[in-house]
XYZ file of C-alpha atoms in Angstrom:
486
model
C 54.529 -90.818 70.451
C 53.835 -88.368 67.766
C 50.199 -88.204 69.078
C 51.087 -87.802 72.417
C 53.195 -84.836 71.586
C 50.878 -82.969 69.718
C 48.205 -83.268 72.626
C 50.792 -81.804 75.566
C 51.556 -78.982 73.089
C 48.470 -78.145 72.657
C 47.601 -78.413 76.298
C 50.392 -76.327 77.104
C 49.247 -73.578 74.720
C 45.714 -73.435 76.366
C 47.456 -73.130 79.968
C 49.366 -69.955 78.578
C 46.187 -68.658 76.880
C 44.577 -69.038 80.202
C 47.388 -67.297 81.987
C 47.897 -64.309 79.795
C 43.942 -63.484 80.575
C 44.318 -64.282 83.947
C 46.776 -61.923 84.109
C 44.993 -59.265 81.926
C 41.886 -59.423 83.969
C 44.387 -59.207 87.186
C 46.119 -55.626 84.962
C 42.707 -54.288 83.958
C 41.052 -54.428 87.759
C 44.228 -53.236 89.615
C 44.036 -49.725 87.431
C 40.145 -49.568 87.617
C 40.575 -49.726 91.769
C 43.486 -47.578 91.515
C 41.675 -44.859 89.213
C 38.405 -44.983 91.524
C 40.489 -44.495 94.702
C 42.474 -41.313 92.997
C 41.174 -37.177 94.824
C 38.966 -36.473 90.661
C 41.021 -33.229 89.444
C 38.683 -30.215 88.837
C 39.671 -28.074 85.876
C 40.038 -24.324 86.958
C 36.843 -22.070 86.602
C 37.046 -18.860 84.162
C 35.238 -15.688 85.331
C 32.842 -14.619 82.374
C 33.213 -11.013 81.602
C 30.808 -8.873 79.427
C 31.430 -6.002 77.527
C 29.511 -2.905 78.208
C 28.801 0.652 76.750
C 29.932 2.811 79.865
C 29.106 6.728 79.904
C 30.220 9.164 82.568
C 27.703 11.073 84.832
C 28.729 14.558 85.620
C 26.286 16.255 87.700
C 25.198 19.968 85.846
C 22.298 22.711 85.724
C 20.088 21.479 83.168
C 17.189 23.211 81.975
C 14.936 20.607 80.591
C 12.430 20.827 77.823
C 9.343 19.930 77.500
C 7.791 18.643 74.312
C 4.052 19.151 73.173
C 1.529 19.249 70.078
C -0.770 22.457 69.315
C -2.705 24.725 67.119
C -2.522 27.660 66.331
C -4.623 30.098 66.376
C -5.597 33.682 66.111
C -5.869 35.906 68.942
C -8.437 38.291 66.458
C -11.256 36.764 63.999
C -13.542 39.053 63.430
C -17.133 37.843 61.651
C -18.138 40.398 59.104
C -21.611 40.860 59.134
C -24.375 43.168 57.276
C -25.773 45.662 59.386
C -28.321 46.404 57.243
C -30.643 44.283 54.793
C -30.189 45.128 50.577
C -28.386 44.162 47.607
C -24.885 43.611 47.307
C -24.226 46.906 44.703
C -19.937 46.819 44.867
C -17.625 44.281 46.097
C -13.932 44.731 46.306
C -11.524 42.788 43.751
C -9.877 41.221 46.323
C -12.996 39.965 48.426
C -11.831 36.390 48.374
C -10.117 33.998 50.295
C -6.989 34.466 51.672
C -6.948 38.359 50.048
C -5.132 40.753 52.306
C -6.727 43.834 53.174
C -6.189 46.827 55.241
C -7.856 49.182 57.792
C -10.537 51.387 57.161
C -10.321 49.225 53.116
C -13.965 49.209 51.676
C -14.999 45.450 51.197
C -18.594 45.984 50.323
C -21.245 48.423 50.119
C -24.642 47.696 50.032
C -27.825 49.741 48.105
C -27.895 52.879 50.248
C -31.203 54.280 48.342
C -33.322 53.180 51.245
C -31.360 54.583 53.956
C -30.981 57.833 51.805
C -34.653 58.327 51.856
C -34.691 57.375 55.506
C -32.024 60.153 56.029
C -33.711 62.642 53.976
C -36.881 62.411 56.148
C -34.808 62.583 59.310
C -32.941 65.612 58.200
C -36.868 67.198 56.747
C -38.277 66.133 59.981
C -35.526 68.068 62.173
C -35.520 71.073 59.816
C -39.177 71.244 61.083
C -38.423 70.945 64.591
C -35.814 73.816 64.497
C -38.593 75.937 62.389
C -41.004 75.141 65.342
C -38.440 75.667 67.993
C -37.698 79.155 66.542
C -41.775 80.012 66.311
C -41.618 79.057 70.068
C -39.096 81.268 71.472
C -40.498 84.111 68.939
C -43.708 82.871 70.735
C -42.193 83.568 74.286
C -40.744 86.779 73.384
C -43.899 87.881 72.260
C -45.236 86.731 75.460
C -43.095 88.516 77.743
C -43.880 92.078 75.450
C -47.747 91.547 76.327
C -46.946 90.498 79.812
C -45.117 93.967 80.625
C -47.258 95.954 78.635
C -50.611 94.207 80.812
C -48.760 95.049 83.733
C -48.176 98.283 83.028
C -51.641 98.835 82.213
C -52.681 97.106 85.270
C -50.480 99.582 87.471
C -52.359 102.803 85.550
C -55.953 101.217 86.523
C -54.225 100.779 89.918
C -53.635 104.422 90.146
C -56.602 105.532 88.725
C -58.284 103.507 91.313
C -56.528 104.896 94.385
C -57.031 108.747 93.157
C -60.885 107.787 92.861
C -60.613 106.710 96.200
C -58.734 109.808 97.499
C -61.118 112.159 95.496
C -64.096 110.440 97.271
C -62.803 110.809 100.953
C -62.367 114.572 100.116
C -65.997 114.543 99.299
C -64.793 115.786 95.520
C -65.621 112.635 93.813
C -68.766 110.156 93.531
C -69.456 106.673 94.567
C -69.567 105.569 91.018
C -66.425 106.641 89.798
C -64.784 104.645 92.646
C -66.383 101.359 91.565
C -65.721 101.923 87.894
C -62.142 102.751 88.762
C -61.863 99.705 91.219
C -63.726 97.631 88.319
C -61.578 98.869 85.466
C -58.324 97.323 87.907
C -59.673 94.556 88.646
C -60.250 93.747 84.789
C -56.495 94.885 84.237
C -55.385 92.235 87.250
C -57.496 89.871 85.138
C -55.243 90.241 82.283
C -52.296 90.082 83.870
C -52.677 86.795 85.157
C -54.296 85.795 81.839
C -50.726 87.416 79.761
C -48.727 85.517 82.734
C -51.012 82.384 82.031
C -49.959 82.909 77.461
C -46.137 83.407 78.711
C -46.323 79.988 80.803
C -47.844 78.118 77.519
C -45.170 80.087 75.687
C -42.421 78.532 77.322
C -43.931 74.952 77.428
C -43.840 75.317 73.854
C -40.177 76.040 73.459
C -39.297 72.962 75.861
C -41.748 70.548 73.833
C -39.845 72.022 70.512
C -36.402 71.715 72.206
C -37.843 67.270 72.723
C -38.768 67.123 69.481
C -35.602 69.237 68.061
C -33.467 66.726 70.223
C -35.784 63.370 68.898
C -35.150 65.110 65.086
C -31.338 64.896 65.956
C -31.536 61.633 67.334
C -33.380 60.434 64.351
C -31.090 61.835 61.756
C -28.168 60.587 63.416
C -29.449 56.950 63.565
C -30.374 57.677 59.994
C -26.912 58.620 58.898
C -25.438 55.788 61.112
C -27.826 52.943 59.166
C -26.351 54.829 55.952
C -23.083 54.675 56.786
C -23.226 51.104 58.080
C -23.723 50.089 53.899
C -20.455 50.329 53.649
C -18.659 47.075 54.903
C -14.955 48.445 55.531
C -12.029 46.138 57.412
C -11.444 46.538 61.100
C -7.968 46.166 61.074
C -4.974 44.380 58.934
C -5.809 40.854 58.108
C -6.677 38.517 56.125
C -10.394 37.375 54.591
C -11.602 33.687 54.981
C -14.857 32.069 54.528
C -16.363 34.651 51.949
C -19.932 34.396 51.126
C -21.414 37.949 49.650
C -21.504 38.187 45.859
C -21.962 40.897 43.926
C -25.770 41.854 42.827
C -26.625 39.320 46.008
C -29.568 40.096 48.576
C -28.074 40.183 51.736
C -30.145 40.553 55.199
C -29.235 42.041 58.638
C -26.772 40.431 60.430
C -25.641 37.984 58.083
C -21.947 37.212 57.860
C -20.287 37.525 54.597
C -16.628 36.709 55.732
C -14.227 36.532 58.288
C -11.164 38.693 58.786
C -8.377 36.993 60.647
C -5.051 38.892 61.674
C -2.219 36.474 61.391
C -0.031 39.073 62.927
C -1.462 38.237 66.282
C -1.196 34.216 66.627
C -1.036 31.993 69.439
C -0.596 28.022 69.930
C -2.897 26.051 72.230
C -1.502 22.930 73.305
C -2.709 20.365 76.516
C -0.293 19.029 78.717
C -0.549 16.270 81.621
C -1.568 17.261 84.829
C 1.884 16.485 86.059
C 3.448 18.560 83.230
C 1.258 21.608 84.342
C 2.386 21.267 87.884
C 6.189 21.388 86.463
C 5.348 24.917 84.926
C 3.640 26.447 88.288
C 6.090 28.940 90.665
C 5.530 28.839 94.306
C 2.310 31.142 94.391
C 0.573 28.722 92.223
C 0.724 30.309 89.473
C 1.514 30.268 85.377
C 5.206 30.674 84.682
C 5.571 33.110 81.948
C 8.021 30.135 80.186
C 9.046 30.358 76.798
C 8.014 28.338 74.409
C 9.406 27.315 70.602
C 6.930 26.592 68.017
C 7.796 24.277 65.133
C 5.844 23.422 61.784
C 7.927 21.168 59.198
C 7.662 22.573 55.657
C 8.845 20.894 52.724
C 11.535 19.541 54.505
C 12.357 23.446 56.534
C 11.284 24.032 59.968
C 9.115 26.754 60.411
C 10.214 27.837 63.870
C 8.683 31.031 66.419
C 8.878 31.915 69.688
C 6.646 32.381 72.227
C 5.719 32.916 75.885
C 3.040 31.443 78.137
C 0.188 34.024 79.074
C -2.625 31.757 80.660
C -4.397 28.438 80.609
C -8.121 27.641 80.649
C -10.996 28.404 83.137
C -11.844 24.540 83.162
C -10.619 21.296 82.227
C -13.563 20.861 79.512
C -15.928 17.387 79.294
C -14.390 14.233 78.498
C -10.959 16.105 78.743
C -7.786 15.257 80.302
C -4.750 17.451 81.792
C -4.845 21.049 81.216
C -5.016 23.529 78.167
C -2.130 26.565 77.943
C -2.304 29.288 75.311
C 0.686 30.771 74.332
C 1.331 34.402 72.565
C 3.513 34.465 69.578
C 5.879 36.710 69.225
C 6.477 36.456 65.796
C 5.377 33.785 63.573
C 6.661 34.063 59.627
C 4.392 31.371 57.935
C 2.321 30.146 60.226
C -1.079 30.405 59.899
C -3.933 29.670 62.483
C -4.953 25.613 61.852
C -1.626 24.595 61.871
C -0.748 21.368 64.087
C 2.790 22.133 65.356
C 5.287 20.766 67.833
C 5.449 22.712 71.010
C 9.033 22.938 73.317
C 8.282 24.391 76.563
C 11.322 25.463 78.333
C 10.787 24.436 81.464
C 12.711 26.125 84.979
C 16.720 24.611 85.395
C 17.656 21.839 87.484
C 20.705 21.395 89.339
C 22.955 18.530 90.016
C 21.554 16.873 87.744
C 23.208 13.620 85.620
C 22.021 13.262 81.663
C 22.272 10.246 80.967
C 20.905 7.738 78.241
C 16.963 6.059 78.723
C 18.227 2.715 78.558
C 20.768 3.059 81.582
C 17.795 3.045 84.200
C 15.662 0.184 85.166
C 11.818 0.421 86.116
C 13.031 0.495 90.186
C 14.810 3.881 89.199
C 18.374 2.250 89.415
C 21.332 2.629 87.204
C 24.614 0.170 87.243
C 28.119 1.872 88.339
C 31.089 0.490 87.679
C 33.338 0.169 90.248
C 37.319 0.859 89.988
C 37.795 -2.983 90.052
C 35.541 -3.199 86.913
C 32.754 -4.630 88.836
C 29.066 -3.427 88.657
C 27.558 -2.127 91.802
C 23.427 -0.583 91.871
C 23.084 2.725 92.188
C 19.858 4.338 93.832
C 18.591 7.360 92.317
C 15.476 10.060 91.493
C 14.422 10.618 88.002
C 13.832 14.287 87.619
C 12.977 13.799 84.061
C 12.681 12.374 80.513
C 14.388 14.062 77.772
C 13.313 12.214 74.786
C 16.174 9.568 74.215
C 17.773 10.703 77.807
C 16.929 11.014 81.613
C 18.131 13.351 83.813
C 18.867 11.866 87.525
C 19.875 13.280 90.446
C 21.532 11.054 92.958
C 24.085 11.647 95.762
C 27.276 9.443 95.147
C 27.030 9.414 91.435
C 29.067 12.399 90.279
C 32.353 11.073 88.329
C 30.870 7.538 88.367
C 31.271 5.370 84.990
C 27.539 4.416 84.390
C 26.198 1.384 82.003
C 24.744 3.165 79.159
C 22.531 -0.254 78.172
C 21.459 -2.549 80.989
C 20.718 -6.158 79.914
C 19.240 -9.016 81.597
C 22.405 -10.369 81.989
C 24.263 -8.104 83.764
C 24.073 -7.796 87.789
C 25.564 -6.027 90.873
C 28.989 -7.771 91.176
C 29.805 -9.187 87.675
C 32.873 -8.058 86.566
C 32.655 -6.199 82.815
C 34.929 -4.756 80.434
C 33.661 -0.701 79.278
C 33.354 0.152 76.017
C 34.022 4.271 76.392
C 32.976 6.764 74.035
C 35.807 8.283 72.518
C 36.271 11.362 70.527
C 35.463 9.767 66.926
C 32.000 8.802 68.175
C 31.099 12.305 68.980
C 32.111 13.663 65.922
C 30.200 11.049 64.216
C 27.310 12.914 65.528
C 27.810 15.712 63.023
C 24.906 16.247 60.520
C 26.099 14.610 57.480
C 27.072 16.951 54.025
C 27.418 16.019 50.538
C 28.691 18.074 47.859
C 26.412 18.625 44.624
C 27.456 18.337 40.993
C 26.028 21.525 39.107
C 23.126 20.131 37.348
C 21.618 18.896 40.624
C 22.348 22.244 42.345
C 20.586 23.865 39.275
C 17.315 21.677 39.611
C 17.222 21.851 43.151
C 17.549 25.471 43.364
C 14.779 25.924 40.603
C 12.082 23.618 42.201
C 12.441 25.849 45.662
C 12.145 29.488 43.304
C 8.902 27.815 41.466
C 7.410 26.673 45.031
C 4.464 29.468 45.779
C 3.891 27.889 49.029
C 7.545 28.565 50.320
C 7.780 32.101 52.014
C 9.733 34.829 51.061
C 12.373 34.727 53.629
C 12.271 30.759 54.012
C 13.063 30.393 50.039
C 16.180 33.321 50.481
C 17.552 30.300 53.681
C 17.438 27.622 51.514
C 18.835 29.427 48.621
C 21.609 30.308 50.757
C 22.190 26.797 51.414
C 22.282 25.504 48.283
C 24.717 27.685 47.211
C 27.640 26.359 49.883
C 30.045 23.774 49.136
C 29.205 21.052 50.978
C 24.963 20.832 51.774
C 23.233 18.983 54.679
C 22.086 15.465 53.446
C 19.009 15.354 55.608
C 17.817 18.753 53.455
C 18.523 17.262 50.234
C 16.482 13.763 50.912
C 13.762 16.123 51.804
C 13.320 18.143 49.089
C 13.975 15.902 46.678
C 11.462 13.071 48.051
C 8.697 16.333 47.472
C 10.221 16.491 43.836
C 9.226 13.187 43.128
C 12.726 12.053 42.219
């Protein structure tokens, strides 16, 4: 019985256990069917948005500037030559480079003993020629005495002749007193024409000594002009580069012994694309007269002039690109002809014109607006032109319009963004920064710039100034204390 018991328990156990999963299975299917025959529940999508730098574009007269490199140069060198061959006798102390010299200042003078002597025969030779052109017309005088008195003798034998004739056709006189009269004026005829003939020869003699009185002139004078020519004097104001003559040196014609360059008369030559040159022609074709600003950076200060625009060259030159403008300095404190400086050509205004930064506009000359929504839209417009960091664009619809100042290959017509505008603080940021200097670093600044020789005048008395204010520009500072080495 006990058996018997034990086995329906048991088999009444395994009938539950089979139940219960039976019944699991039955729980686990139902919600499997029931979950795969459920609408699947989407969670909502979220709109990205990206942040953007916006600017605004105002439209404006701009007048643009364009940037080049030049030299400069002198508008006057001058070679000084020899004019005449010798020895070096007298130099002047400051016949060396860079010396500054004046007009009409001797620089050299060469041995004048040959062109003395030269002179001396010249004037001997024309002190003969007046002797022999005052024998001439002594001469001629002398002439013209003989000639009258002939011809007053020739007029008596005349006579003479005519009464013999008279005498005869009376029957008073003879035959032979007739031809001895007629002979005797005949002979006085004869030396008529012969005092006529001396007078002629006379007078060819004073002409021939007025050529050789004019040759004796002409002589002396080229004389005194290779005299003169031994002393080498300066042209104008300038400055001497490139000496060669020494002192007790053999020197012959023609050869240079420096150069004198006027640095009061520069000018820059700098190239420019052809497109560039086109920019700077009016509507005749022709050159603007533009102005231009020179600028050469000197131990850390900008040496700065202005200019104009006078002409550009004949030909575009081998191997050569664009076109070359010269451009006259108006006044140029420290430059000096060689210098390679930075040329701004002020080029004609444009209006309605939007500045606006480089990296706004795409290579298809587009720029993305923001719309009132916050949405980007394209915008089509003309780049007029690139001012370093900036463009200026021109474009119909874009006046007042909130622009993307960087464009991104994420960003798109239609994606919505949130601007980043540039508020007050950021433009005073701009400001050049200043630092204030403790005493001893004033001192040592202010002593290196007095001890610089290289430093002009009136750039030294600017920099001075500024180093005595309050508060100093940063930028100056780093600069002229990277050239002092500390």
């Amino acid at each position: 019985m006990r058996f018997l018991r034990h086995s329906l328990s048991g088999l009444f156990l395994v009938a539950l256990t089979l139940g219960l999963i039976v019944v699991a299975v039955s729980s686990v299917r139902d919600a499997v069917v029931a979950r795969m025959s459920e609408t699947p529940r989407m969670p909502p999508a979220q709109e990205r948005v990206f942040s953007v730098n916006a600017v605004p574009a105002r439209l404006e007269t701009i007048t643009p500037e364009m940037t080049a490199f030049g030299e400069i140069l002198s508008r006057r060198t001058l070679e000084i030559r020899a004019a005449t061959a010798g020895t070096v006798i007298e130099l002047a102390e400051d016949f060396e480079e860079g010396a500054r010299v004046t007009r009409g200042q001797v620089l050299a003078r060469i041995d004048p003993a040959n062109a003395q002597s030269a002179l001396d025969r010249a004037t001997n030779n024309l002190a003969d020629a007046d002797v022999a052109t005052r024998d001439a017309e002594r001469a001629v005088a002398i002439a013209r005495d003989t000639l009258t008195a002939t011809q007053e003798q020739a007029d008596l034998r005349q006579r003479a002749y005519e009464r013999q004739v008279d005498l005869a056709d009376r029957g008073v006189g003879s035959a032979s007193a007739v031809e001895t009269a007629e002979i005797a004026a005949a002979a006085a005829r004869q030396s008529v024409l012969s005092a006529r003939n001396a007078l002629a020869t006379a007078e060819t003699r004073v002409e021939t000594a007025a050529n050789d009185l004019s040759r004796a002139r002409i002589a002396q004078g080229e004389a005194q002009r290779v005299l003169d020519n031994t002393v080498v004097r300066a042209e104008f104001d300038g400055t001497l580069s490139g000496p060669t003559a020494v002192q007790g040196g053999l020197v012959s014609a023609n050869e240079q012994l420096a150069q004198l360059v006027d640095d009061t008369a520069l000018e820059v030559a700098f190239r420019v694309s052809t497109s560039q040159y086109a920019r700077l022609l009016n509507d005749q074709g022709r050159l603007l007269s533009a102005p231009v600003t020179v600028t050469l950076d000197v131990s850390g200060i900008a040496l700065t002039a202005d200019g104009t625009i006078t002409r550009d060259s004949a030909a575009v030159g081998e191997g050569q690109t664009g076109r070359l403008i010269y451009a006259r300095l108006d006044s140029a404190r420290g430059l000096k002809p060689g210098d390679f400086v930075t040329v701004s050509i002020t080029e004609p205004p444009l209006e309605n014109v939007a500045r606006l930064p480089a990296t706004a506009l795409d290579a298809a000359e587009t720029v993305l607006a923001i719309t009132p929504d916050d949405r980007l839209e394209t915008l089509q417009v003309t780049l007029m032109r690139r001012q370093g960091d900036d463009v200026l664009v021109r474009a119909p619809d874009i006046e007042g319009r909130e622009i993307v100042a960087q464009r991104s290959p994420l960003l798109g017509s239609g994606i919505k963004v949130r601007p980043l505008r540039t508020g007050p603080q950021d433009e005073a940021g701009s400001a050049p920064a200043l630092v204030e200097l403790t005493p001893e670093r004033r001192e040592k600044l202010k002593a290196f710039i007095t001890g610089n020789d290289r430093l002009p005048s009136d750039i030294k008395t600017r920099i001075l100034t500024q180093l005595e204010a309050d508060r100093v520009p940063a930028a100056m500072i780093e600069r002229i204390e990277s050239r002092m080495g500390g």
